[in-house]
Structures are given as structure tokens and as C-alpha cells.
CSV table of C-alpha atoms in Angstrom, one decimal:
chain,number,residue,atom,x,y,z
T,1,MET,CA,-37.5,12.9,-51.1
T,2,ILE,CA,-40.0,13.2,-48.2
T,3,ARG,CA,-38.5,10.1,-46.6
T,4,ALA,CA,-35.0,11.5,-46.9
T,5,CYS,CA,-36.1,14.8,-45.3
T,6,CYS,CA,-37.8,13.0,-42.5
T,7,ALA,CA,-34.7,10.9,-41.9
T,8,MET,CA,-32.6,14.0,-41.9
T,9,THR,CA,-34.9,15.7,-39.5
T,10,TRP,CA,-35.0,12.7,-37.2
T,11,PHE,CA,-31.2,12.6,-37.2
T,12,GLU,CA,-30.9,16.3,-36.4
T,13,HIS,CA,-33.2,15.9,-33.5
T,14,ASN,CA,-31.5,12.8,-32.2
T,15,PHE,CA,-27.9,13.7,-33.1
T,16,TRP,CA,-26.4,13.4,-29.5
T,17,THR,CA,-28.4,10.3,-28.9
T,18,VAL,CA,-26.8,8.7,-31.9
T,19,VAL,CA,-23.3,9.9,-30.9
T,20,LEU,CA,-23.7,8.5,-27.4
T,21,ALA,CA,-24.9,5.2,-28.8
T,22,ILE,CA,-22.0,4.9,-31.2
T,23,ALA,CA,-19.5,6.0,-28.4
T,24,SER,CA,-20.9,3.4,-26.0
T,25,ILE,CA,-20.7,0.6,-28.6
T,26,VAL,CA,-17.1,1.5,-29.6
T,27,GLY,CA,-16.1,2.1,-26.0
T,28,SER,CA,-17.5,-1.2,-24.9
T,29,LEU,CA,-15.8,-3.1,-27.8
T,30,ILE,CA,-12.4,-1.5,-27.0
T,31,ALA,CA,-12.8,-2.2,-23.3
T,32,LEU,CA,-13.8,-5.8,-23.9
T,33,ILE,CA,-10.8,-6.3,-26.3
T,34,HIS,CA,-8.5,-4.9,-23.7
T,35,LEU,CA,-10.0,-7.1,-21.0
T,36,LEU,CA,-9.6,-10.3,-23.1
T,37,LEU,CA,-6.0,-9.5,-24.2
T,38,ARG,CA,-4.4,-7.7,-21.2
T,39,HIS,CA,-6.3,-8.2,-17.9
T,40,ARG,CA,-4.4,-10.8,-15.8
T,41,ASP,CA,-6.9,-11.3,-12.9
T,42,TYR,CA,-9.8,-13.4,-14.3
T,43,ARG,CA,-12.1,-12.6,-11.3
T,44,SER,CA,-11.5,-8.9,-11.8
T,45,ALA,CA,-11.9,-9.3,-15.5
T,46,ALA,CA,-15.3,-11.0,-15.0
T,47,PHE,CA,-16.4,-8.1,-12.9
T,48,TRP,CA,-15.3,-5.5,-15.4
T,49,THR,CA,-16.8,-7.5,-18.3
T,50,ALA,CA,-20.2,-7.6,-16.7
T,51,LEU,CA,-20.0,-3.9,-15.9
T,52,VAL,CA,-19.1,-3.0,-19.5
T,53,VAL,CA,-21.8,-5.3,-21.0
T,54,PHE,CA,-24.7,-4.2,-18.7
T,55,THR,CA,-23.7,-0.5,-18.5
T,56,PRO,CA,-22.3,0.1,-22.0
T,57,LEU,CA,-21.8,3.9,-21.5
T,58,ILE,CA,-20.6,4.1,-17.9
T,59,GLY,CA,-18.8,0.8,-17.7
T,60,PRO,CA,-16.1,1.5,-20.3
T,61,LEU,CA,-15.5,4.9,-18.7
T,62,LEU,CA,-15.1,3.4,-15.3
T,63,TYR,CA,-12.8,0.7,-16.7
T,64,LEU,CA,-10.6,3.4,-18.3
T,65,LEU,CA,-10.4,5.4,-15.0
T,66,LEU,CA,-10.1,2.5,-12.5
T,67,GLY,CA,-9.2,-0.7,-14.3
T,68,ILE,CA,-6.3,0.0,-16.7
T,69,ASN,CA,-2.7,0.2,-15.7
T,70,ILE,CA,-0.7,2.5,-18.1
T,71,LEU,CA,2.4,2.7,-15.9
T,72,ARG,CA,4.1,-0.6,-16.6
T,73,ARG,CA,5.4,0.5,-20.0
T,74,SER,CA,6.5,3.9,-18.6
T,75,GLY,CA,8.1,2.1,-15.6
T,76,ARG,CA,10.0,-0.2,-18.0
T,77,ARG,CA,11.4,2.8,-19.9
T,78,TYR,CA,12.5,4.5,-16.7
T,79,ARG,CA,14.1,1.4,-15.2
T,80,SER,CA,16.2,0.8,-18.4
T,81,GLY,CA,17.8,4.3,-18.0
T,82,ILE,CA,18.9,4.2,-14.4
T,83,ASN,CA,22.5,3.5,-13.4
T,84,GLU,CA,21.8,1.4,-10.3
T,85,PRO,CA,21.5,-2.4,-10.9
T,86,TRP,CA,17.8,-3.2,-11.0
T,87,ARG,CA,18.1,-6.5,-9.0
T,88,ASP,CA,20.6,-7.3,-6.2
T,89,PRO,CA,22.4,-10.6,-6.3
T,90,VAL,CA,20.7,-13.4,-4.5
T,91,PRO,CA,22.9,-15.0,-1.7
T,92,ASP,CA,23.0,-18.7,-1.1
T,93,GLN,CA,22.5,-18.2,2.7
T,94,PRO,CA,20.6,-14.9,3.3
T,95,LEU,CA,20.3,-15.4,7.0
T,96,PRO,CA,23.3,-15.6,9.4
T,97,ILE,CA,24.3,-19.2,10.0
T,98,THR,CA,24.9,-20.6,13.5
T,99,ALA,CA,26.7,-23.8,14.6
T,100,THR,CA,23.4,-25.2,15.8
T,101,ASP,CA,21.2,-24.6,12.7
T,102,SER,CA,18.0,-26.6,13.2
T,103,CYS,CA,15.4,-27.8,10.7
T,104,ALA,CA,13.3,-24.8,11.5
T,105,MET,CA,16.3,-22.5,10.7
T,106,GLN,CA,16.7,-24.3,7.4
T,107,GLU,CA,13.0,-23.5,6.6
T,108,HIS,CA,13.6,-19.9,7.5
T,109,GLN,CA,16.6,-19.9,5.1
T,110,GLN,CA,14.3,-21.3,2.4
T,111,LEU,CA,11.8,-18.5,2.9
T,112,ALA,CA,14.6,-15.9,3.0
T,113,ARG,CA,15.9,-17.2,-0.4
T,114,THR,CA,12.4,-17.1,-1.8
T,115,LEU,CA,11.9,-13.5,-0.7
T,116,ASP,CA,15.3,-12.7,-2.2
T,117,ARG,CA,14.0,-14.0,-5.5
T,118,ILE,CA,10.6,-12.3,-5.3
T,119,SER,CA,12.1,-8.9,-4.2
T,120,ARG,CA,14.7,-7.1,-6.3
T,121,PHE,CA,16.5,-6.4,-3.1
T,122,SER,CA,18.5,-8.9,-1.0
T,123,HIS,CA,18.6,-9.5,2.8
T,124,THR,CA,20.8,-7.1,4.8
T,125,LEU,CA,22.3,-8.0,8.2
T,126,GLY,CA,22.8,-5.9,11.3
T,127,ASN,CA,19.7,-3.6,11.3
T,128,HIS,CA,17.8,-2.2,14.3
T,129,LEU,CA,14.1,-1.2,14.5
T,130,ASP,CA,12.3,0.8,17.1
T,131,ILE,CA,8.5,0.6,17.4
T,132,LEU,CA,6.8,4.0,17.5
T,133,HIS,CA,3.2,4.2,18.8
T,134,ASN,CA,0.8,6.7,17.1
T,135,GLY,CA,1.9,10.1,16.1
T,136,ASP,CA,2.6,10.9,19.7
T,137,GLU,CA,5.8,8.9,19.6
T,138,ALA,CA,6.5,8.8,15.8
T,139,MET,CA,6.2,12.5,14.9
T,140,PRO,CA,8.4,14.0,17.6
T,141,ARG,CA,11.1,11.4,16.8
T,142,MET,CA,10.9,12.2,13.1
T,143,LEU,CA,11.1,16.0,13.8
T,144,GLU,CA,14.1,15.4,16.1
T,145,ALA,CA,15.8,13.6,13.3
T,146,VAL,CA,15.0,16.4,10.8
T,147,ARG,CA,16.4,19.0,13.2
T,148,ALA,CA,19.6,16.9,13.5
T,149,ALA,CA,20.1,16.5,9.8
T,150,ARG,CA,23.4,17.8,8.4
T,151,GLN,CA,23.5,16.6,4.8
T,152,SER,CA,20.2,15.3,3.3
T,153,ILE,CA,16.6,14.6,3.9
T,154,THR,CA,14.2,12.7,1.7
T,155,LEU,CA,10.5,12.4,2.7
T,156,ALA,CA,7.6,10.7,0.9
T,157,SER,CA,4.1,10.5,2.2
T,158,TYR,CA,0.7,9.6,0.9
T,159,ILE,CA,-1.1,12.3,3.1
T,160,PHE,CA,0.9,15.2,4.4
T,161,GLU,CA,-1.3,18.0,6.0
T,162,ALA,CA,0.0,21.5,6.0
T,163,THR,CA,-1.6,22.3,9.4
T,164,GLY,CA,-1.3,20.9,12.9
T,165,ILE,CA,1.7,18.5,13.2
T,166,GLY,CA,2.2,18.9,9.5
T,167,ALA,CA,3.0,22.6,10.0
T,168,ASP,CA,5.8,21.6,12.3
T,169,PHE,CA,7.3,19.5,9.6
T,170,VAL,CA,7.0,22.4,7.1
T,171,THR,CA,8.9,24.6,9.5
T,172,GLU,CA,11.6,22.1,10.4
T,173,LEU,CA,12.2,21.2,6.7
T,174,SER,CA,12.5,24.8,5.9
T,175,GLN,CA,15.0,25.4,8.7
T,176,ALA,CA,17.0,22.4,7.4
T,177,VAL,CA,17.2,24.0,3.9
T,178,LYS,CA,18.5,27.2,5.5
T,179,ARG,CA,21.2,25.2,7.2
T,180,GLY,CA,22.4,23.9,3.8
T,181,VAL,CA,20.7,20.5,4.0
T,182,GLN,CA,19.6,19.0,0.7
T,183,VAL,CA,15.9,18.3,1.1
T,184,ARG,CA,13.5,16.5,-1.3
T,185,VAL,CA,9.8,16.0,-0.4
T,186,MET,CA,7.3,14.0,-2.5
T,187,VAL,CA,3.6,13.8,-1.7
T,188,ASP,CA,1.1,11.8,-3.7
T,189,ASP,CA,-1.2,14.0,-5.7
T,190,ALA,CA,-4.4,12.3,-4.5
T,191,GLY,CA,-3.1,12.5,-0.9
T,192,THR,CA,-2.7,16.3,-1.1
T,193,ARG,CA,-6.5,16.6,-1.6
T,194,TYR,CA,-7.3,15.3,1.9
T,195,SER,CA,-6.6,18.7,3.5
T,196,TRP,CA,-6.3,22.4,2.8
T,197,PRO,CA,-4.0,24.3,2.1
T,198,PRO,CA,-2.0,22.0,-0.2
T,199,VAL,CA,1.2,21.1,1.5
T,200,VAL,CA,3.4,21.1,-1.6
T,201,GLU,CA,2.7,24.8,-2.1
T,202,ALA,CA,3.4,25.5,1.5
T,203,LEU,CA,6.7,23.7,1.3
T,204,THR,CA,7.7,25.4,-1.9
T,205,GLN,CA,6.9,28.8,-0.4
T,206,ALA,CA,9.1,27.8,2.6
T,207,GLY,CA,12.0,27.1,0.2
T,208,VAL,CA,11.7,23.3,0.3
T,209,THR,CA,12.1,21.3,-3.0
T,210,ALA,CA,8.8,19.5,-3.1
T,211,ARG,CA,6.8,17.7,-5.8
T,212,ARG,CA,3.5,15.9,-6.3
T,213,PHE,CA,3.6,12.3,-7.3
T,214,MET,CA,1.8,12.1,-10.7
T,215,PRO,CA,0.2,15.5,-10.5
T,216,SER,CA,-3.0,16.4,-12.4
T,217,ARG,CA,-2.7,16.4,-16.2
T,218,LEU,CA,-6.3,16.6,-17.2
T,219,VAL,CA,-7.2,13.3,-19.0
T,220,LEU,CA,-4.0,11.6,-18.1
T,221,ARG,CA,-4.7,12.2,-14.4
T,222,LEU,CA,-8.2,10.8,-14.8
T,223,ILE,CA,-6.7,7.6,-16.2
T,224,THR,CA,-4.1,7.3,-13.4
T,225,MET,CA,-6.2,8.6,-10.5
T,226,ASN,CA,-6.5,5.1,-9.1
T,227,LEU,CA,-2.7,4.6,-9.0
T,228,ARG,CA,-1.4,6.1,-5.8
T,229,ASN,CA,2.0,6.3,-4.1
T,230,HIS,CA,1.0,5.0,-0.7
T,231,ARG,CA,4.6,4.7,0.6
T,232,LYS,CA,5.7,6.4,3.8
T,233,ILE,CA,9.4,7.1,3.9
T,234,LEU,CA,11.7,9.5,5.7
T,235,VAL,CA,15.5,9.2,5.4
T,236,VAL,CA,17.9,11.5,7.2
T,237,ASP,CA,21.5,11.8,6.1
T,238,GLY,CA,21.1,8.5,4.4
T,239,LYS,CA,21.6,6.7,7.8
T,240,THR,CA,18.3,6.9,9.7
T,241,ALA,CA,15.0,6.0,8.2
T,242,PHE,CA,11.3,6.0,9.3
T,243,THR,CA,8.8,3.8,7.5
T,244,GLY,CA,5.5,2.1,8.2
T,245,GLY,CA,1.9,3.0,7.6
T,246,MET,CA,1.6,6.5,9.2
T,247,ASN,CA,0.7,9.6,7.3
T,248,ILE,CA,1.6,13.1,8.5
T,249,ARG,CA,-1.7,14.3,9.8
T,250,GLU,CA,-3.2,15.7,13.1
T,251,GLY,CA,-5.5,12.6,13.5
T,252,ASN,CA,-2.4,10.5,14.4
T,253,MET,CA,-1.7,12.8,17.4
T,254,VAL,CA,-4.0,10.7,19.6
T,255,ALA,CA,-3.0,12.4,22.9
T,256,ARG,CA,-4.2,15.7,21.6
T,257,LYS,CA,-7.7,14.2,21.2
T,258,PRO,CA,-8.3,15.2,17.5
T,259,LYS,CA,-11.8,15.0,16.1
T,260,HIS,CA,-11.0,11.8,14.1
T,261,ALA,CA,-8.2,10.0,16.0
T,262,VAL,CA,-6.3,7.3,14.3
T,263,HIS,CA,-4.2,4.6,16.0
T,264,ASP,CA,-1.1,3.5,14.1
T,265,LEU,CA,2.4,2.0,14.3
T,266,HIS,CA,5.6,3.4,12.7
T,267,PHE,CA,9.2,2.3,12.8
T,268,ALA,CA,12.6,4.0,13.1
T,269,VAL,CA,15.2,2.0,11.2
T,270,THR,CA,19.0,2.1,11.2
T,271,GLY,CA,21.5,-0.2,9.6
T,272,PRO,CA,22.3,-1.4,6.0
T,273,CYS,CA,18.6,-1.7,4.9
T,274,VAL,CA,18.3,2.1,5.1
T,275,ALA,CA,20.1,2.2,1.7
T,276,GLN,CA,17.2,0.1,0.2
T,277,ILE,CA,14.6,2.5,1.7
T,278,GLN,CA,16.6,5.4,0.2
T,279,ARG,CA,16.8,3.7,-3.2
T,280,VAL,CA,13.0,3.4,-3.3
T,281,PHE,CA,12.6,7.1,-2.7
T,282,ALA,CA,15.3,7.9,-5.2
T,283,GLU,CA,13.6,5.9,-7.9
T,284,ASP,CA,10.3,7.5,-7.3
T,285,TRP,CA,11.9,11.0,-7.2
T,286,ALA,CA,13.7,10.4,-10.5
T,287,PHE,CA,10.4,9.0,-12.0
T,288,CYS,CA,8.7,12.2,-11.0
T,289,THR,CA,11.4,14.8,-11.7
T,290,GLY,CA,14.2,13.3,-13.7
T,291,GLU,CA,16.7,14.3,-11.0
T,292,PRO,CA,19.0,11.4,-9.9
T,293,LEU,CA,19.9,11.2,-6.3
T,294,GLU,CA,23.3,9.5,-6.2
T,295,GLY,CA,26.6,9.4,-4.3
T,296,PRO,CA,27.5,9.6,-0.6
T,297,LEU,CA,25.3,12.6,0.1
T,298,TRP,CA,22.3,10.3,-0.3
T,299,PHE,CA,24.0,6.9,0.1
T,300,PRO,CA,26.7,6.9,2.7
T,301,GLU,CA,28.5,3.8,4.0
T,302,LEU,CA,26.3,2.1,6.6
T,303,ALA,CA,27.5,0.0,9.5
T,304,ALA,CA,25.6,-2.6,11.5
T,305,THR,CA,23.5,-1.3,14.3
T,306,GLY,CA,21.6,-4.3,15.6
T,307,SER,CA,20.7,-8.0,15.0
T,308,THR,CA,17.7,-7.8,12.7
T,309,THR,CA,18.0,-9.2,9.2
T,310,ALA,CA,15.8,-7.2,6.8
T,311,ILE,CA,14.9,-7.0,3.1
T,312,GLY,CA,12.9,-4.3,1.4
T,313,ILE,CA,9.9,-5.4,-0.7
T,314,VAL,CA,8.8,-2.9,-3.3
T,315,ASP,CA,5.4,-3.2,-5.0
T,316,GLY,CA,3.6,-1.0,-7.5
T,317,PRO,CA,1.7,-1.0,-10.8
T,318,ASP,CA,5.0,-0.8,-12.8
T,319,GLU,CA,7.9,-3.3,-13.0
T,320,ASP,CA,7.2,-4.3,-9.4
T,321,MET,CA,3.7,-5.5,-10.2
T,322,GLU,CA,2.2,-7.9,-7.7
T,323,VAL,CA,5.4,-8.5,-5.8
T,324,MET,CA,3.8,-8.0,-2.4
T,325,PRO,CA,1.1,-10.6,-2.7
T,326,ALA,CA,3.7,-13.1,-3.9
T,327,ALA,CA,5.8,-12.3,-0.8
T,328,PHE,CA,2.7,-12.7,1.4
T,329,PHE,CA,1.8,-16.0,-0.2
T,330,ALA,CA,5.3,-17.3,0.2
T,331,ALA,CA,5.3,-16.4,3.9
T,332,LEU,CA,1.9,-18.0,4.5
T,333,ASN,CA,3.1,-21.2,2.7
T,334,ALA,CA,6.2,-21.3,5.0
T,335,ALA,CA,4.2,-20.8,8.2
T,336,ARG,CA,4.3,-23.8,10.5
T,337,GLU,CA,3.0,-22.5,13.9
T,338,GLU,CA,1.3,-19.1,13.9
T,339,VAL,CA,0.1,-16.3,11.6
T,340,LYS,CA,-0.9,-12.9,13.0
T,341,ILE,CA,-2.3,-10.1,10.8
T,342,ILE,CA,-3.4,-6.6,11.7
T,343,THR,CA,-4.8,-4.6,8.8
T,344,PRO,CA,-7.3,-1.7,8.5
T,345,TYR,CA,-8.7,-3.1,5.2
T,346,PHE,CA,-9.1,-6.8,4.9
T,347,LEU,CA,-10.0,-7.8,1.3
T,348,PRO,CA,-7.4,-10.3,0.3
T,349,ASN,CA,-7.4,-11.8,-3.2
T,350,ALA,CA,-8.5,-15.4,-3.9
T,351,VAL,CA,-4.9,-16.7,-3.7
T,352,LEU,CA,-4.3,-15.2,-0.3
T,353,MET,CA,-7.7,-16.3,1.0
T,354,ALA,CA,-6.8,-19.9,-0.1
T,355,ALA,CA,-3.4,-19.6,1.5
T,356,LEU,CA,-4.9,-18.5,4.8
T,357,ARG,CA,-7.4,-21.3,4.8
T,358,LEU,CA,-4.7,-23.8,4.1
T,359,CYS,CA,-2.7,-22.5,7.0
T,360,ALA,CA,-5.6,-23.2,9.3
T,361,VAL,CA,-6.2,-26.6,7.8
T,362,ARG,CA,-2.5,-27.5,8.4
T,363,GLY,CA,-3.0,-26.6,12.1
T,364,VAL,CA,-1.4,-23.2,11.9
T,365,LYS,CA,-3.0,-20.7,14.3
T,366,VAL,CA,-4.3,-17.8,12.2
T,367,THR,CA,-5.4,-14.6,14.0
T,368,ILE,CA,-6.7,-11.6,12.1
T,369,LEU,CA,-7.5,-8.2,13.6
T,370,THR,CA,-9.3,-5.5,11.7
T,371,PRO,CA,-11.4,-2.4,12.8
T,372,ALA,CA,-15.0,-2.7,13.9
T,373,GLU,CA,-15.8,0.7,12.5
T,374,ASN,CA,-13.9,1.3,9.3
T,375,ASN,CA,-13.2,4.8,8.1
T,376,ILE,CA,-14.3,3.5,4.7
T,377,PRO,CA,-17.6,1.7,5.7
T,378,PHE,CA,-18.1,0.0,2.3
T,379,VAL,CA,-14.7,-1.8,2.7
T,380,GLY,CA,-15.7,-3.0,6.2
T,381,TRP,CA,-19.1,-4.3,4.9
T,382,ALA,CA,-17.4,-6.2,2.0
T,383,ALA,CA,-14.8,-7.7,4.4
T,384,GLN,CA,-17.4,-9.3,6.6
T,385,THR,CA,-18.6,-11.4,3.7
T,386,LEU,CA,-15.1,-13.1,3.6
T,387,TYR,CA,-15.2,-14.1,7.2
T,388,PRO,CA,-17.3,-17.3,7.0
T,389,ASP,CA,-14.8,-19.0,4.7
T,390,LEU,CA,-12.0,-18.4,7.2
T,391,LEU,CA,-14.0,-19.1,10.3
T,392,SER,CA,-15.2,-22.4,9.0
T,393,VAL,CA,-11.6,-23.8,9.0
T,394,GLY,CA,-10.5,-22.4,12.3
T,395,CYS,CA,-9.2,-19.0,11.7
T,396,ARG,CA,-9.9,-16.5,14.4
T,397,ILE,CA,-11.1,-13.0,13.5
T,398,PHE,CA,-11.3,-10.0,15.8
T,399,GLU,CA,-12.6,-6.5,15.3
T,400,SER,CA,-11.0,-3.7,17.3
T,401,ALA,CA,-13.0,-1.0,19.1
T,402,PRO,CA,-12.8,2.6,18.0
T,403,PRO,CA,-10.9,4.8,17.4
T,404,PHE,CA,-10.0,3.5,13.9
T,405,ASP,CA,-6.7,1.5,13.9
T,406,HIS,CA,-4.6,2.0,10.8
T,407,SER,CA,-1.8,-0.3,11.9
T,408,LYS,CA,-0.4,-3.0,9.5
T,409,LEU,CA,1.5,-6.0,10.8
T,410,PHE,CA,2.0,-9.5,9.4
T,411,LEU,CA,3.8,-12.0,11.7
T,412,ILE,CA,4.9,-15.5,11.0
T,413,ASP,CA,6.0,-18.2,13.5
T,414,GLY,CA,7.2,-15.7,16.1
T,415,VAL,CA,10.3,-14.9,13.9
T,416,TRP,CA,9.2,-13.1,10.7
T,417,SER,CA,7.7,-9.6,10.7
T,418,PHE,CA,6.3,-7.8,7.7
T,419,LEU,CA,5.7,-4.1,8.3
T,420,GLY,CA,5.1,-1.1,6.1
T,421,SER,CA,2.4,0.6,4.0
T,422,THR,CA,0.6,-2.4,2.5
T,423,ASN,CA,-3.0,-3.2,3.3
T,424,TRP,CA,-4.6,-6.6,2.6
T,425,ASP,CA,-6.9,-5.2,-0.1
T,426,PRO,CA,-7.0,-5.0,-3.9
T,427,ARG,CA,-5.8,-1.3,-3.9
T,428,SER,CA,-2.6,-2.1,-2.0
T,429,LEU,CA,-2.0,-5.5,-3.5
T,430,ARG,CA,-2.4,-4.4,-7.2
T,431,LEU,CA,-2.8,-0.7,-7.7
T,432,ASN,CA,-0.8,1.3,-5.2
T,433,PHE,CA,3.0,1.9,-4.9
T,434,GLU,CA,3.8,0.3,-1.6
T,435,PHE,CA,6.9,-0.5,0.5
T,436,ASN,CA,7.4,-3.1,3.2
T,437,LEU,CA,10.2,-4.5,5.2
T,438,ALA,CA,10.4,-8.2,5.9
T,439,CYS,CA,12.4,-8.8,9.1
T,440,HIS,CA,13.9,-12.0,10.5
T,441,ASP,CA,14.3,-11.4,14.3
T,442,ALA,CA,12.6,-13.4,17.0
T,443,GLU,CA,12.9,-10.6,19.6
T,444,LEU,CA,11.4,-8.0,17.2
T,445,CYS,CA,8.6,-10.4,16.3
T,446,GLN,CA,7.8,-11.1,19.9
T,447,ARG,CA,7.6,-7.4,20.7
T,448,LEU,CA,5.2,-6.9,17.7
T,449,ALA,CA,3.1,-9.9,18.8
T,450,ALA,CA,2.8,-8.3,22.3
T,451,GLU,CA,1.5,-5.1,20.5
T,452,MET,CA,-1.2,-7.2,18.8
T,453,ASP,CA,-2.1,-9.0,22.0
T,454,THR,CA,-2.7,-5.6,23.7
T,455,LYS,CA,-5.0,-4.7,20.9
T,456,LEU,CA,-6.8,-8.0,21.0
T,457,ALA,CA,-7.6,-7.5,24.7
T,458,HIS,CA,-9.8,-4.5,23.6
T,459,SER,CA,-11.4,-6.3,20.7
T,460,ARG,CA,-14.4,-8.4,20.0
T,461,GLU,CA,-14.1,-11.9,18.5
T,462,ILE,CA,-16.3,-12.5,15.4
T,463,THR,CA,-17.8,-16.0,15.2
T,464,CYS,CA,-20.1,-17.8,12.8
T,465,GLU,CA,-22.9,-17.2,15.3
T,466,THR,CA,-22.1,-13.5,15.3
T,467,LEU,CA,-22.5,-13.3,11.5
T,468,LYS,CA,-25.7,-15.5,11.5
T,469,ASN,CA,-27.3,-13.2,14.1
T,470,ALA,CA,-26.6,-10.0,12.2
T,471,PRO,CA,-29.8,-8.3,10.9
T,472,VAL,CA,-30.9,-9.3,7.4
T,473,LEU,CA,-30.5,-5.7,6.1
T,474,HIS,CA,-26.9,-5.7,7.2
T,475,ARG,CA,-26.2,-9.0,5.5
T,476,LEU,CA,-27.9,-7.7,2.3
T,477,ARG,CA,-25.8,-4.5,2.6
T,478,ASN,CA,-22.6,-6.5,3.0
T,479,GLY,CA,-23.5,-8.8,0.1
T,480,PHE,CA,-24.0,-5.8,-2.2
T,481,ALA,CA,-20.6,-4.3,-1.1
T,482,ARG,CA,-19.0,-7.6,-1.9
T,483,LEU,CA,-19.9,-7.2,-5.6
T,484,PHE,CA,-17.5,-4.3,-5.8
T,485,ILE,CA,-14.4,-5.9,-4.1
T,486,PRO,CA,-12.4,-5.9,-7.4
T,487,ALA,CA,-12.8,-2.1,-7.5
T,488,LEU,CA,-12.2,-1.3,-3.8
């Protein structure tokens, strides 16, 4: 009896300790079972397994918040209910054929066919793209298009501030609604938290139909907090589109000398591929609201406006899972002369790292440009630990001087250009909803290569000696950051 009383007293005094111990054991077992049965990336799985085993209380919680994708099943249910065909037919000859088709052109055709099979869209002919530098060129052009809208406007952004240049967008979108234009705006829920006041509320008060992408739903939002809609899309009257990597925020207005200036590139697009850009927005909008955007109001007939062949590549943690890294791998495998990459966050997965190394080994010139001072320092530190493997086989790596450069370009052999919202990091390549255009046009690629050359002229080349001469504390810091690459 005395022993039973003592045991009961001990249990009462240690009740929460016991509960936490049981919860940590059960949580760890569930997390490990999920890792063994469902996790596809073995390197990431090893990282999460170690974290769960050595931190049995915190590890399973972090895995729940950051490591599990619950959207694929939801995405599959949504896709099965839409009227639009999920996958466009794949043409035998995606690129226009000329009488003097060379061996190089046949290789371009092969890459085009591969991209057609990787993406659910197919190549479109007769597009035109304008390069827009920073918000100083992009924002006025976008506002001008909004002011000229007569039928419809769709806008999606990861970050959309309600102040500064963002306030101008709120005003013009509100004026468009008053003119009778159908306006739909979608902002990622996480992106709305970068500034105050929240732009969705400001838009709603101004009469604009606006929604948050995956808004807060208590526990559900905690589980999906790491899955973000990173796409940047503006389509006006279904005929003119803007896409790239630029958010709507005052920092992009470099000429105004904001406190935290950000360099970036954006693109104005016309031609048949605008319908693909609109389809991406319409799918996201229906996913969020249930409202279908169909018919000529949103999808008018589109005529050729230029000579660029383009295909939309959609990526996200749903039915488009890991489409972008597959497209990047295919492009690297097809490269014969030159690869040029600009990215603010350079943490490619093991497959892309191997593909970059093989490009250099084959004699392809590989040049990578990333910021010297990253706006997320931890990412920049981890990235530096990847440099030696690339430098050792002849890749060239440069770091651009401040201010922070958020531009994203991927150029192949002076002909192919990949542009859009995707960064070379685990978040973009596996977790985020992203959109890129892959363009086949030598003239466009040469213009983009000139943009990169201009940036390289103000950058510092990183060599093996540079890395060896770095202070020991910096190298230790970078090595520690590398441990967390799967979660960055």
C-alpha cells in the first residue's frame, strides 16, 4: 500500500514529464514511419531522421511543420475536377523547322521535346518578351497596363506591400474595378506578413476581389507554413502578361534609394504563351476560392507578336512536384557550349550539382553569379560550402556587390533562356509553388547574357584560394550552416 501511494505521488508530481516523454516517443515513431514510407529524397530523409532521433521532442514537431507535404492529395482531388485538360498534347516538332536545320538545331528539338514531356504545357510559337530592369522599369509598365485594362486583370504575388509603390497598385486596381473590369488578386499568406498593413485587407476595402493563398487555419496553417506560392503573375485582358521574380514592394524602386534596395529583372510577355500564364493563375485561384475563370473574358484568342518559342513550366508541392529540377537537369544535360546562372540563393540539390560538374567536365563553360551579401545570411554561408566541388572541375563562380540582387536567369548555349520565380535552392525546387518560362530565341538569350555580363563586371570571382584564405571561424560558420541545407 505504501509503495502504491508513493508511486501515485511520484506520478502526480511528474505527470507532465510523463506526458511529454510519451508524446516524444509516439511522435518520433510516427515521424520515422512517415520518413521510411513516404519521404522521397534520401539525403533529406537522413537529415530529418537524425533530427528526430537526437531531438525526440522538437524533431517530430519540426518535421510536421517543415518536412511533410500534405498538398499532393488535395491537388490531385482538385485537378480531377477541372474542365481544362491537365496536359497539353506533345508535338513531334516543338520548334519551328527551317530548310537548313543543323545538328545543333536537332539537339534543340530534342530538348524542346523533353521539356514538352516534363511540363504539362507545350511550346508556343510567336511570343515576344521585353526585359524590365528593377521596379523602376517594371512597376510603371505594369501600372500602365492596369490603367489600360478593359475586361480583366489577374495578379498573383508572393509579397505585395500596401504602401509605397504597392499603394499605387491598390489605387489603380480599385479604379479598374470601378470601370467595370473583372479583377482578381491573390497574395501568398506568408508573403502578406512582410509588411503592414496587410494588402489583402486594403484591396478588399478598395472594392477589389482579393484572397490570401492558403490563409491561416490554426494547426493546418502551421503544417503548411513552409509551402508558399512564390509565383509572380500579372495578366491584363488575357493578352499581356508580366512574370519573373519581382515582388511588389518599395525596395525594388532602386532609383528612389530605399533603405533596403533590391535589384531584379522582370518580363513583359505577349503572344500565345500568355494563355499558359493565365491558366496557372486560374488554377491557383480555383484552388483557393472554388471560382473558375473560364471563357473569352479571361482567355481570348491570341495572335503571334514575335519570334520567341516559349513553354510554361509549373512547379509546386502538388501534382507538379519536382517538375522544375527535372527541367533544369534536362537543360544542363543538353548544354554543349555554355551555361550561365544568376540566382539569389544557390543551394542546388545533389542531382543538379552533379549535372553542373558534368557540364564542366564535358568542356561546357559554366558561370554562376550569386550575391556577396545575401538577405538571408544563413543561405549565403551554406552556399559557400558547395563552391569547392564546382570550382575543382572548372566552373566559375562570382559574387555580386551590394545591393542585393534578386534576379533569376538560367541560359543555355546562347539560345535557351529560363526565367521566372524559381531559385536554385530546396525551397524553390521542392516546396514552393513556382512558375518559369523556357524560351528558345537566340536574340533574347544574347540580350540576357549581356545583362549578366554587365553584372559580372561589378562582381568578384571566387576561387579555391579565396575559400582557403577565409578565416577559420567563417569556415566553421559555413560548415554549420551546411548541415541545415535540406531545411533551407
